[in-house]
Tab-separated table of C-alpha atoms and ligand atoms in Angstrom:
chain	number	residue	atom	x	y	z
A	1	UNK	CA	-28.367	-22.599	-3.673
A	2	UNK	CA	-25.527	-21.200	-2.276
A	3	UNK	CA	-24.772	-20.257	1.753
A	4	UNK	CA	-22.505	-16.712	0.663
A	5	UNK	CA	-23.677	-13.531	1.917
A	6	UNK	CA	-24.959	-11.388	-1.210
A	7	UNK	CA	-22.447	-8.509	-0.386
A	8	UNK	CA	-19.580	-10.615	-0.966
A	9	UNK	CA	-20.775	-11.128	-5.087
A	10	UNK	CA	-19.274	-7.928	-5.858
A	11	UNK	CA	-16.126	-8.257	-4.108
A	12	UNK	CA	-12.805	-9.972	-6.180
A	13	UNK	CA	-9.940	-11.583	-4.005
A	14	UNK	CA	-6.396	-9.589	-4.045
A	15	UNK	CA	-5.264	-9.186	-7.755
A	16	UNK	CA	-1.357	-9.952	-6.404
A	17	UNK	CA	-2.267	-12.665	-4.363
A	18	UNK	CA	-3.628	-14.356	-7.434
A	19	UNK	CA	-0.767	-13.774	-9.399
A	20	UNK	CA	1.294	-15.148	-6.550
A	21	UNK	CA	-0.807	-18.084	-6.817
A	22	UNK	CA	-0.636	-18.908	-10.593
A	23	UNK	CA	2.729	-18.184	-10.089
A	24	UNK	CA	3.190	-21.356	-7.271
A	25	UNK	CA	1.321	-23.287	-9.643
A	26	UNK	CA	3.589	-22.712	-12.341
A	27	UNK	CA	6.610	-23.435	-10.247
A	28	UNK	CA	5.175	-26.809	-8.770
A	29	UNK	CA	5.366	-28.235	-12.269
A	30	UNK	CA	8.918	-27.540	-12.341
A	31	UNK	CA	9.169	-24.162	-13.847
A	32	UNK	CA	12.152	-21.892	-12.657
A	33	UNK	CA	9.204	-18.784	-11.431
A	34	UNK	CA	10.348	-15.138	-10.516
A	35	UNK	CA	7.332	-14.149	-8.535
A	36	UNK	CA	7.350	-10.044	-8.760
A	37	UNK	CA	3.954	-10.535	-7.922
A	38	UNK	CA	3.386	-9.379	-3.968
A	39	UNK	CA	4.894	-6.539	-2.032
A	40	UNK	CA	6.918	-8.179	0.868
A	41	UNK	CA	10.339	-7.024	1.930
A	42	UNK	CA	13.019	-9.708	1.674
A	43	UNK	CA	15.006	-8.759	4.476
A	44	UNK	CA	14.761	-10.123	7.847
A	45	UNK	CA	13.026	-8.035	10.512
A	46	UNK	CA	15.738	-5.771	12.839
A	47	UNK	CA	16.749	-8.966	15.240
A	48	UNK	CA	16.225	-6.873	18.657
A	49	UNK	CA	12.333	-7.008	17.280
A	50	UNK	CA	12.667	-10.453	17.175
A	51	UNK	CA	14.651	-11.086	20.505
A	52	UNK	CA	12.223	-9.163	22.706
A	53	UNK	CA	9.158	-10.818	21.108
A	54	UNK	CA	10.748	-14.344	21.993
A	55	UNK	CA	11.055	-13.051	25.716
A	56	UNK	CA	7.495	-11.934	25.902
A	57	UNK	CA	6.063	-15.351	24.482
A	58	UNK	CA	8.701	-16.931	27.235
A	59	UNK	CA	7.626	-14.711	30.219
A	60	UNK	CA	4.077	-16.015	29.627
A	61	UNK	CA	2.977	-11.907	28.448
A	62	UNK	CA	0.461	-13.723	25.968
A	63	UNK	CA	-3.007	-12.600	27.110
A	64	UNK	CA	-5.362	-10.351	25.444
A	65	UNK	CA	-4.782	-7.117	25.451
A	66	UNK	CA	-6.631	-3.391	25.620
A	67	UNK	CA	-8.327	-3.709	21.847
A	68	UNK	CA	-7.218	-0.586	20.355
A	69	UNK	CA	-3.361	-1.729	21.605
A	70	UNK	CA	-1.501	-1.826	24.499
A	71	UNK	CA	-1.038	1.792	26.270
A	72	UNK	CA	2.980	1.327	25.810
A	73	UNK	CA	2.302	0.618	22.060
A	74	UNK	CA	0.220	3.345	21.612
A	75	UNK	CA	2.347	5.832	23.407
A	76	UNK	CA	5.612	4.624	20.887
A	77	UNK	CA	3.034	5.249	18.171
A	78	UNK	CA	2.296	8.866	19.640
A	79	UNK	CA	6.028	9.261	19.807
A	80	UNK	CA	6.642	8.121	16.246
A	81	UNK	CA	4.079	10.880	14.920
A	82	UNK	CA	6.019	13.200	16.911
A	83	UNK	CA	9.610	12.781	15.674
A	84	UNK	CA	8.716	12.129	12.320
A	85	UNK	CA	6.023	13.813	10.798
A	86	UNK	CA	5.866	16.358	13.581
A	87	UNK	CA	2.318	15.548	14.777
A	88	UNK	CA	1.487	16.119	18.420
A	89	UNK	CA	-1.719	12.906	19.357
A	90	UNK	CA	-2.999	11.660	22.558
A	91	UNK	CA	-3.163	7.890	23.287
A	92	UNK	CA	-6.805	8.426	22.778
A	93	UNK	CA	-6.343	8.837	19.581
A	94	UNK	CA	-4.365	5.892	18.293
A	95	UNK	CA	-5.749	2.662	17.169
A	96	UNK	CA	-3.552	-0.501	16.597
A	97	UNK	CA	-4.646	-3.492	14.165
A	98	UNK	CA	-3.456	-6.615	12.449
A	99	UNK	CA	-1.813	-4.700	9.645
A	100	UNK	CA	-3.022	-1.442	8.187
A	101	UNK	CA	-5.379	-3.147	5.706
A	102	UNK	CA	-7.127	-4.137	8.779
A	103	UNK	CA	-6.990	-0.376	10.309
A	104	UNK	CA	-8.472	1.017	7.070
A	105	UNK	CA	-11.374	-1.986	7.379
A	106	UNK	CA	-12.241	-0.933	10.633
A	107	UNK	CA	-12.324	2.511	9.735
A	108	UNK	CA	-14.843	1.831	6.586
A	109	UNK	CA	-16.860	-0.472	8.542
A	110	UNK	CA	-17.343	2.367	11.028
A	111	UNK	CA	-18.530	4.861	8.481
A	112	UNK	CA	-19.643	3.641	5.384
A	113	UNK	CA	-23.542	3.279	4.777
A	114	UNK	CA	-25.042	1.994	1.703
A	115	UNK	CA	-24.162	4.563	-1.321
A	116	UNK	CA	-21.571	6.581	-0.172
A	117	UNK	CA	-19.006	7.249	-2.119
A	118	UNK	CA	-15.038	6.823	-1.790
A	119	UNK	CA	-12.981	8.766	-3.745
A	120	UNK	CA	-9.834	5.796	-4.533
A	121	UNK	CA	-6.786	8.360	-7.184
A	122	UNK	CA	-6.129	5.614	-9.875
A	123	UNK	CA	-3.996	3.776	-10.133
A	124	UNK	CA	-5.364	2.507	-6.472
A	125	UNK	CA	-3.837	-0.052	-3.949
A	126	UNK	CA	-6.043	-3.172	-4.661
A	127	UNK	CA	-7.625	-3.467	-1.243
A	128	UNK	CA	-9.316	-0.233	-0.889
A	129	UNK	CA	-12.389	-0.564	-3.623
A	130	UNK	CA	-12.853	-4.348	-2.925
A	131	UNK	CA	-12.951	-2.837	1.426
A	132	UNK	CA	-15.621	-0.466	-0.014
A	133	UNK	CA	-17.701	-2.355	-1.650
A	134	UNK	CA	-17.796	-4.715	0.915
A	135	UNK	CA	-19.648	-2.080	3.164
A	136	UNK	CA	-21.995	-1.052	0.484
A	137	UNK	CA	-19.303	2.069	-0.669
A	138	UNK	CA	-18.991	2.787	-4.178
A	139	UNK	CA	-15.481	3.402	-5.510
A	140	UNK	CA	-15.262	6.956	-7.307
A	141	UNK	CA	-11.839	6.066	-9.070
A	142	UNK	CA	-10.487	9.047	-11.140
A	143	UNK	CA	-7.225	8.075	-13.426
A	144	UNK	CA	-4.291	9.955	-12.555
A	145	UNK	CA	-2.021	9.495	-15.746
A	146	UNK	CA	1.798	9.513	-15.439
A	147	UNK	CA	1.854	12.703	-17.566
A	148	UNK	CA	0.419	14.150	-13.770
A	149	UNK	CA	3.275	11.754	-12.106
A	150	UNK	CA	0.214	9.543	-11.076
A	151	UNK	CA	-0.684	11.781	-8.401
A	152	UNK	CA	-3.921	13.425	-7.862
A	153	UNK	CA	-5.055	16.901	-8.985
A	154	UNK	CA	-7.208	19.605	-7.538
A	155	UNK	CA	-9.210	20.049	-10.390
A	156	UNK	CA	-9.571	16.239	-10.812
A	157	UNK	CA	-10.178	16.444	-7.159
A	158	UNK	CA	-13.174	18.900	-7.131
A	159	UNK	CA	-14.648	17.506	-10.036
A	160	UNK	CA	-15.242	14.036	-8.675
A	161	UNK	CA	-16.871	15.247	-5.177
A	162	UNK	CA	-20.543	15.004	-4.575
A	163	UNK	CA	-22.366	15.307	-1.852
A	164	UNK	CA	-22.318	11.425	-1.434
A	165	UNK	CA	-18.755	11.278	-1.160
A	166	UNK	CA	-17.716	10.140	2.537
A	167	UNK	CA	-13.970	9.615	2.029
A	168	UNK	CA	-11.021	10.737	-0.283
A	169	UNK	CA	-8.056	8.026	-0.138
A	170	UNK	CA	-4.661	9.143	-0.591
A	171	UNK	CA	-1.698	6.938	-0.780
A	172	UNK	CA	2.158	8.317	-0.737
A	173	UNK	CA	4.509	6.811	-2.003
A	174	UNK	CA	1.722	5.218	-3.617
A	175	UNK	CA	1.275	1.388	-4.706
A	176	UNK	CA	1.477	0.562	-7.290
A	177	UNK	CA	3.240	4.084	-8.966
A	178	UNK	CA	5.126	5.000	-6.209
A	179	UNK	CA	4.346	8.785	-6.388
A	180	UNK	CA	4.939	11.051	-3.557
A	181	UNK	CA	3.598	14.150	-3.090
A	182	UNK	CA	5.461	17.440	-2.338
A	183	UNK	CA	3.820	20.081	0.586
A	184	UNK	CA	2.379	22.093	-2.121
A	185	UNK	CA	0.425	19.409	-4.026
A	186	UNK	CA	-1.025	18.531	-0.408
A	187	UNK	CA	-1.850	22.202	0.440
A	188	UNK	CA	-3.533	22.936	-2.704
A	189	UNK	CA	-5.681	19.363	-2.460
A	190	UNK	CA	-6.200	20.482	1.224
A	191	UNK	CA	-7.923	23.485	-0.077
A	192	UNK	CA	-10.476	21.590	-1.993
A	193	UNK	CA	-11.246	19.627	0.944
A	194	UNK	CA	-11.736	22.834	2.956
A	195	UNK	CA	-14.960	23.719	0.569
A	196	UNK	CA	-15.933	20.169	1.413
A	197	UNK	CA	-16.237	19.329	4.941
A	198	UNK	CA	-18.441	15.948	4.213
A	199	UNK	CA	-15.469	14.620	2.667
A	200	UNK	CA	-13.051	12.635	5.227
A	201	UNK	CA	-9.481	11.871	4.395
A	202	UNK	CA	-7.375	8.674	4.764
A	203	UNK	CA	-3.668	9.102	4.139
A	204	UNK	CA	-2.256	5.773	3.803
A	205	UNK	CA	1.323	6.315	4.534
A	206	UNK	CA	2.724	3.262	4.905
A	207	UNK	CA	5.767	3.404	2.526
A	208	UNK	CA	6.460	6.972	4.575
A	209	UNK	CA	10.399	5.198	4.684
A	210	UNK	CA	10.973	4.251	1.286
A	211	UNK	CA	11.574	7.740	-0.778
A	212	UNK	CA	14.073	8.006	-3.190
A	213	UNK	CA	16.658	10.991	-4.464
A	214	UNK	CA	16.562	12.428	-1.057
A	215	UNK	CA	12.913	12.997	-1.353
A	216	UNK	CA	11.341	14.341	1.712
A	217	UNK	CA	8.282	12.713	2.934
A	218	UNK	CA	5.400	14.898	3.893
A	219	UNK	CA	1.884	13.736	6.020
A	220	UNK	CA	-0.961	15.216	5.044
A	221	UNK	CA	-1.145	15.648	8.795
A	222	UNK	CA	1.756	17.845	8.270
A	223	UNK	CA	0.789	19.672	5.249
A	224	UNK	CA	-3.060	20.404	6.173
A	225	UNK	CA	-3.547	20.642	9.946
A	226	UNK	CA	-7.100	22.456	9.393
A	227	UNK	CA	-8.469	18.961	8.156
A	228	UNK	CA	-6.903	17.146	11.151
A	229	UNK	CA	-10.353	16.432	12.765
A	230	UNK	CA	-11.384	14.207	9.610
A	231	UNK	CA	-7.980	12.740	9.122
A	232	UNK	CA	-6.899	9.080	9.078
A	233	UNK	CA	-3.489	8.856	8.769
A	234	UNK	CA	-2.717	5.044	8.712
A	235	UNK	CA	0.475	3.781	8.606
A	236	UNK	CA	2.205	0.126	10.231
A	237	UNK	CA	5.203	-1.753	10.883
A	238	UNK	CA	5.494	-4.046	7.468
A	239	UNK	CA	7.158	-2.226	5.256
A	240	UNK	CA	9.274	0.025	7.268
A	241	UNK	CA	10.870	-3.134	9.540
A	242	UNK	CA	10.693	-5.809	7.137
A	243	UNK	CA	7.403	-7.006	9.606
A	244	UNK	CA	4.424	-8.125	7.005
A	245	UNK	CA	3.473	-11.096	9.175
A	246	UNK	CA	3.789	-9.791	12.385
A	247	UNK	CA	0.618	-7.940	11.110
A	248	UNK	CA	0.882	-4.968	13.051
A	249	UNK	CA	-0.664	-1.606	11.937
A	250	UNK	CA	-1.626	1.505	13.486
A	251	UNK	CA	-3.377	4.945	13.085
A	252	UNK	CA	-3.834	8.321	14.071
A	253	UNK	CA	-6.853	10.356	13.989
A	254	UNK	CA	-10.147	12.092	15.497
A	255	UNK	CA	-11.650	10.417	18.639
A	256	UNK	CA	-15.031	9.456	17.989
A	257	UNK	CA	-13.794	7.258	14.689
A	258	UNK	CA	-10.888	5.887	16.797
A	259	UNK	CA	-13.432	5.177	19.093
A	260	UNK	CA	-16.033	3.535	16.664
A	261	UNK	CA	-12.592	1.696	14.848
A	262	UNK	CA	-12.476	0.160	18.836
A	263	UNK	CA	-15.959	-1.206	18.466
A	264	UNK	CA	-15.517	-3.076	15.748
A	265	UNK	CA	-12.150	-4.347	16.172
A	266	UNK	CA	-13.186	-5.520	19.931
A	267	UNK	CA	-16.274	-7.301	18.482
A	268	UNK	CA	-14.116	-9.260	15.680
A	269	UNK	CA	-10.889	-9.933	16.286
A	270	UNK	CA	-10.612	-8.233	20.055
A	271	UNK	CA	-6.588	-7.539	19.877
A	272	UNK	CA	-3.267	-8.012	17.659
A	273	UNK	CA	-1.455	-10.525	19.584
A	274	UNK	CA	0.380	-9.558	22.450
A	275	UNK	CA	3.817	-10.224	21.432
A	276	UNK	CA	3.248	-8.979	17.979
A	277	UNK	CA	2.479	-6.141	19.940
A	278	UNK	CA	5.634	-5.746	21.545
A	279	UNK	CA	7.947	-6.599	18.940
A	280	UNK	CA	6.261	-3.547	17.184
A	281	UNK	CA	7.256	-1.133	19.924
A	282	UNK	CA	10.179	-2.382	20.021
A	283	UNK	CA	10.939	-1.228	16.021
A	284	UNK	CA	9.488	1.827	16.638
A	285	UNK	CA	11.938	2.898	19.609
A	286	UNK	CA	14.651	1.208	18.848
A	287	UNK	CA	17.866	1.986	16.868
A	288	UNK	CA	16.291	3.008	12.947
A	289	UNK	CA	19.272	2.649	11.143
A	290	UNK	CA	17.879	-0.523	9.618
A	291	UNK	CA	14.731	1.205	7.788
A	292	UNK	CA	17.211	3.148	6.254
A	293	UNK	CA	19.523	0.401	4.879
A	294	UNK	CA	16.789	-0.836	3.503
A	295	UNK	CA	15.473	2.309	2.094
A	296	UNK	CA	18.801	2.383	-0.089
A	297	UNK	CA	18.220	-1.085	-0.985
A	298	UNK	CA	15.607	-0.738	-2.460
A	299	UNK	CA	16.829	2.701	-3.997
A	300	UNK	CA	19.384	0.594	-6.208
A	301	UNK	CA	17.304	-2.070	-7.170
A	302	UNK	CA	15.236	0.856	-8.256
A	303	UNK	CA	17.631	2.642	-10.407
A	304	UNK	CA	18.755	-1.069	-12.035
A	305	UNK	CA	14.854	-1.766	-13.136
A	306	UNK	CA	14.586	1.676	-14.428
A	307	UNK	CA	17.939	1.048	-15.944
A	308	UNK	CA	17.022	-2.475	-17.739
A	309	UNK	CA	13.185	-1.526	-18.736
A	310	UNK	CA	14.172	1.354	-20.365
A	311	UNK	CA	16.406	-0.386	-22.798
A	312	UNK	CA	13.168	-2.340	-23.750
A	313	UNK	CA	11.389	0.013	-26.164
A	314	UNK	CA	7.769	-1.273	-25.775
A	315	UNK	CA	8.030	-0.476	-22.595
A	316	UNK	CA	7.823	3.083	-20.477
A	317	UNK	CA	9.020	3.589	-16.854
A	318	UNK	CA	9.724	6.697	-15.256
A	319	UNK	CA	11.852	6.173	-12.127
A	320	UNK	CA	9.023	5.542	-9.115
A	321	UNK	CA	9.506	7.959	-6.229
A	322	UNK	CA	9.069	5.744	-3.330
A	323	UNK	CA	7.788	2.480	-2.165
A	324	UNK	CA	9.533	-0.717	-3.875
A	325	UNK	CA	7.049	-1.405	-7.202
A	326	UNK	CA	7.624	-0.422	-10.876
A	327	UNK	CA	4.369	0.549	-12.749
A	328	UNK	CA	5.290	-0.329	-16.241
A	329	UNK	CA	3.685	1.119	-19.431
A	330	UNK	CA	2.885	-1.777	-22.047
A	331	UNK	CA	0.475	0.568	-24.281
A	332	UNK	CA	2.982	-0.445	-27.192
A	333	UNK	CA	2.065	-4.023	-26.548
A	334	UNK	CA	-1.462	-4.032	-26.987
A	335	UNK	CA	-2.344	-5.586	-30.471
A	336	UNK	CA	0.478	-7.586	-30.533
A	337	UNK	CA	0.541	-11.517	-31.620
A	338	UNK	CA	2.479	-13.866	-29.889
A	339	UNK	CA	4.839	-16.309	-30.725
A	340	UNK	CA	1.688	-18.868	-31.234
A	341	UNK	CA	-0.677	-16.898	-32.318
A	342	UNK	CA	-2.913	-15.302	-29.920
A	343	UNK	CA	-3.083	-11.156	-29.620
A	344	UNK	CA	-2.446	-9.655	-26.655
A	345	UNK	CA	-5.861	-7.385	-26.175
A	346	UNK	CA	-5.258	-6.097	-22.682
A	347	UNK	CA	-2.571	-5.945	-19.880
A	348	UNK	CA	-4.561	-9.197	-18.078
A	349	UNK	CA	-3.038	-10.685	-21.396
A	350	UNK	CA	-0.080	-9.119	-21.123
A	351	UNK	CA	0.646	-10.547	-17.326
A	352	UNK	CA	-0.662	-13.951	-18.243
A	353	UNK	CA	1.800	-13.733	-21.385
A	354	UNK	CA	4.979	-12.577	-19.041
A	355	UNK	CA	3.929	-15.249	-16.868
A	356	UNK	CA	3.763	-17.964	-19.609
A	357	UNK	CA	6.774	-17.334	-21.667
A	358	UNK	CA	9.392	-15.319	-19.353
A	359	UNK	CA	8.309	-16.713	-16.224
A	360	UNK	CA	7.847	-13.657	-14.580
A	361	UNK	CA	5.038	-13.225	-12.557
A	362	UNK	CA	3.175	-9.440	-12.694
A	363	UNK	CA	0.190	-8.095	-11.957
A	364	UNK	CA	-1.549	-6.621	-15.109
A	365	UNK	CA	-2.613	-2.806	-14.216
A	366	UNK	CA	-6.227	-3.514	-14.211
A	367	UNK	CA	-6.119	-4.372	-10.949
A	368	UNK	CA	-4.671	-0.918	-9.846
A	369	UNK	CA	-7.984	0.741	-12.179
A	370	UNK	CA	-5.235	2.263	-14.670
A	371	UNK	CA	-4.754	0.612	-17.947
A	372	UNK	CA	-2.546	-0.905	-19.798
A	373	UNK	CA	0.490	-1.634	-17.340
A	374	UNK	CA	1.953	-4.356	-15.072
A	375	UNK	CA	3.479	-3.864	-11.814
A	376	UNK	CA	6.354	-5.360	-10.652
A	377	UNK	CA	7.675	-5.215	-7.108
A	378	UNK	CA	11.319	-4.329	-6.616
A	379	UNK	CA	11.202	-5.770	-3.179
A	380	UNK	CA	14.148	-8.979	-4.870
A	381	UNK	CA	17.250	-9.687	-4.218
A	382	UNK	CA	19.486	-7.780	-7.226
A	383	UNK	CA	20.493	-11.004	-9.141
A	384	UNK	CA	16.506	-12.015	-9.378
A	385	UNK	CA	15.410	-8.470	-10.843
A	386	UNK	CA	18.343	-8.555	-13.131
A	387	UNK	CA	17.255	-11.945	-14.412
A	388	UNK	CA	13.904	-10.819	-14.651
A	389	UNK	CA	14.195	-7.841	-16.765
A	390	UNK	CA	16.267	-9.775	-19.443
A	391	UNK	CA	13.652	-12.790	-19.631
A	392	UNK	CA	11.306	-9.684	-19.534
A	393	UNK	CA	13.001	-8.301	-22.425
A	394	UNK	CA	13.624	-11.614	-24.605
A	395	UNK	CA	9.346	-12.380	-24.396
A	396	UNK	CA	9.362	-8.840	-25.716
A	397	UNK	CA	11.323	-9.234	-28.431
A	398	UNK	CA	9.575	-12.487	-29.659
A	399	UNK	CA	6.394	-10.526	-30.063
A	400	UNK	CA	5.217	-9.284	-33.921
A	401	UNK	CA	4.031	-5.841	-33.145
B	1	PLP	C1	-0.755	0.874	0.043
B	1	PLP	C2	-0.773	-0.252	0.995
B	1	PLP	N1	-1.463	-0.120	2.141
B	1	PLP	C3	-1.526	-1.122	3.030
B	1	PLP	C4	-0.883	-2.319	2.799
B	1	PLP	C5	-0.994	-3.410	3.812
B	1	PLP	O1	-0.174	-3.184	4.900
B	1	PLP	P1	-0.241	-4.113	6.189
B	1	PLP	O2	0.744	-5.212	5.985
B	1	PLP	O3	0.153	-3.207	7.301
B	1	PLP	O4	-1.632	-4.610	6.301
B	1	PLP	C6	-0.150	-2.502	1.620
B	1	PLP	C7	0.499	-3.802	1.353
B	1	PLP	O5	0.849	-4.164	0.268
B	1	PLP	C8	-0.101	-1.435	0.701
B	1	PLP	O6	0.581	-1.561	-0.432
């Protein structure tokens, strides 16, 4: 007999966390790991963020708080929208959560009923067909092949609404391909949409910061203002400030879902913490010069992983956009025996094989719902990714192909 609800039988745990996992195994029995496998900045959060939230937690401002954020939060959020992405929103119509995986489960638990669908571009962020299912949704997950720079299409867009579909998910630069689209590619998706008005749109933004050969980031805020009242944009603090576990995220869109999103975020977890709170207000008006060190951080280690995977001829990478993850194509791979034996069938076997024999922890492209690839995240120090991509390259050459 067991005590689990039934809904949770089709949902899987995070694909990278599991990696991360067998990867701390691994390195518990002594092995010298390179864990690639989750997307968390290595740098330390801007240290006025971390000053001011030390004086809060010191000056006793610890209570509870307004659930959808404080009013000060919400206004820097307003602000941000403003000088960024040019967006003009009312307080009203901001919602702050633990992290924006939390925003977009607020959001689907406010809107979802049994059947509809959810149109998730593959390859997807893990999160967002596991957070569907969990509400009854069912993922609609059209592949989005690098030959169409792993970005969505109109005509694949058109072709995969019905009816039933209740939200299209967009994700730029996207995890794990880091694709970003241009204006154009979001006005002529917007103009789907416009035949379409069931259909509501989340724009996951988060790696907004992290664009690459002076790409310019657009919102699909920006881009289609006629769809703003069925518009999500969500976006947060962790990757932009080097925050992840201040678990701070935050959103922008039409008042009666901001308003449901309230409901259920003052019935579970009632507030982020206060301080949390204030440390992210504090990285949102306060000097930005760090987001963009980091931005050309991760811009090198970008260009050296393109550099070293390229020279491995199995392998395919074209140079990611945005966001700090390489999506690597292991097609070649597939079929091939290893050093004892076995044959590597799928990219699950590839990952477990990287893992095994270079010691590199990856997360097989299955995961993302595009097949066969691993992705690894760029967000290492220099030295690491270097090291990786050569023990990367030696378990390549050792297999018979
Ligand atoms: C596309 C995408 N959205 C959301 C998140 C989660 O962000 P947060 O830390 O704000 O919950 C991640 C984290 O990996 C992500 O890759």
């Amino acid at each position: 007999m067991t005590h689990i609800a039934t809904r949770l039988s089709v949902v899987k745990p995070s694909a990278s966390m599991a990696v991360s996992q067998a990867a701390k195994d691994l390195a518990a029995t002594g092995v010298d790991v390179i864990d690639l496998g989750l997307g968390e900045p290595d740098f330390a959060a801007p240290a006025h963020v971390t000053e001011i939230a030390f004086a809060e937690a010191r000056a006793n401002r610890m209570l509870y708080t307004a659930s959808l954020g404080t009013p000060d939060l919400r206004r820097a959020v307003c602000e941000k929208f403003r000088r960024e992405n040019g967006l003009e929103y009312s307080v009203d119509e901001i919602a702050v959560a633990n992290g924006a995986k939390q925003i977009i489960f607020n959001a689907l638990m406010a809107t979802v009923d049994e059947g509809d669908e959810l149109i998730l571009p593959a390859p997807y962020f893990v999160s967002y067909p596991e957070m569907a299912k969990l509400f009854g949704g069912v993922p609609v997950t059209p592949a989005c092949p690098a030959e169409s720079g792993f970005r969505l299409t109109p005509e694949v867009l058109e072709a995969a609404i019905t009816p039933r579909t209740r939200w299209l998910f967009l994700n730029m630069p996207g995890n794990p391909s880091g694709a970003v689209y241009s204006r154009a590619q979001l006005e002529a998706l917007g103009a789907v949409l416009d035949r379409h008005p069931q259909v509501m749109i989340l724009s996951d933004e988060i790696y907004e910061h992290i664009t690459f050969d002076g790409r310019a980031f657009v919102s699909v805020g920006a881009a289609c203002p006629q769809l703003r009242d069925r518009t999500l944009i969500v976006n947060g603090v962790s990757k932009a400030y080097a925050m992840t576990g201040w678990r701070v995220g935050y959103a922008a869109g039409p008042r009666d879902l901001i308003k449901a999103m309230a409901t259920v975020q003052s019935q579970s977890c009632t507030s982020v913490s206060a301080p949390a709170q204030r440390a992210a207000q504090a990285a949102l008006e306060g000097p930005q010069d760090e987001v963009q060190s980091f931005r050309e951080a991760f811009e090198r280690r970008r260009n050296m992983v393109v550099e070293g995977i390229r020279q491995i001829n199995a392998l395919t990478l074209d140079p990611p956009e945005g966001a700090f993850y390489a999506y690597i194509g292991c097609a070649a791979l597939i079929g091939a025996h290893t050093p004892s034996g076995t044959v590597l069938e799928d990219d699950v076997a590839v990952a477990k094989y990287l893992l095994d024999v270079a010691h590199v922890a990856a997360v097989p492209g299955t995961a993302y719902g595009l097949s066969p690839y691993f992705r690894i995240s760029t967000a290492t120090s220099e030295a690491e990714l270097s090291e990786a991509v050569s023990r990367i390259a030696r378990a390549v050459a050792q297999l018979d192909r």
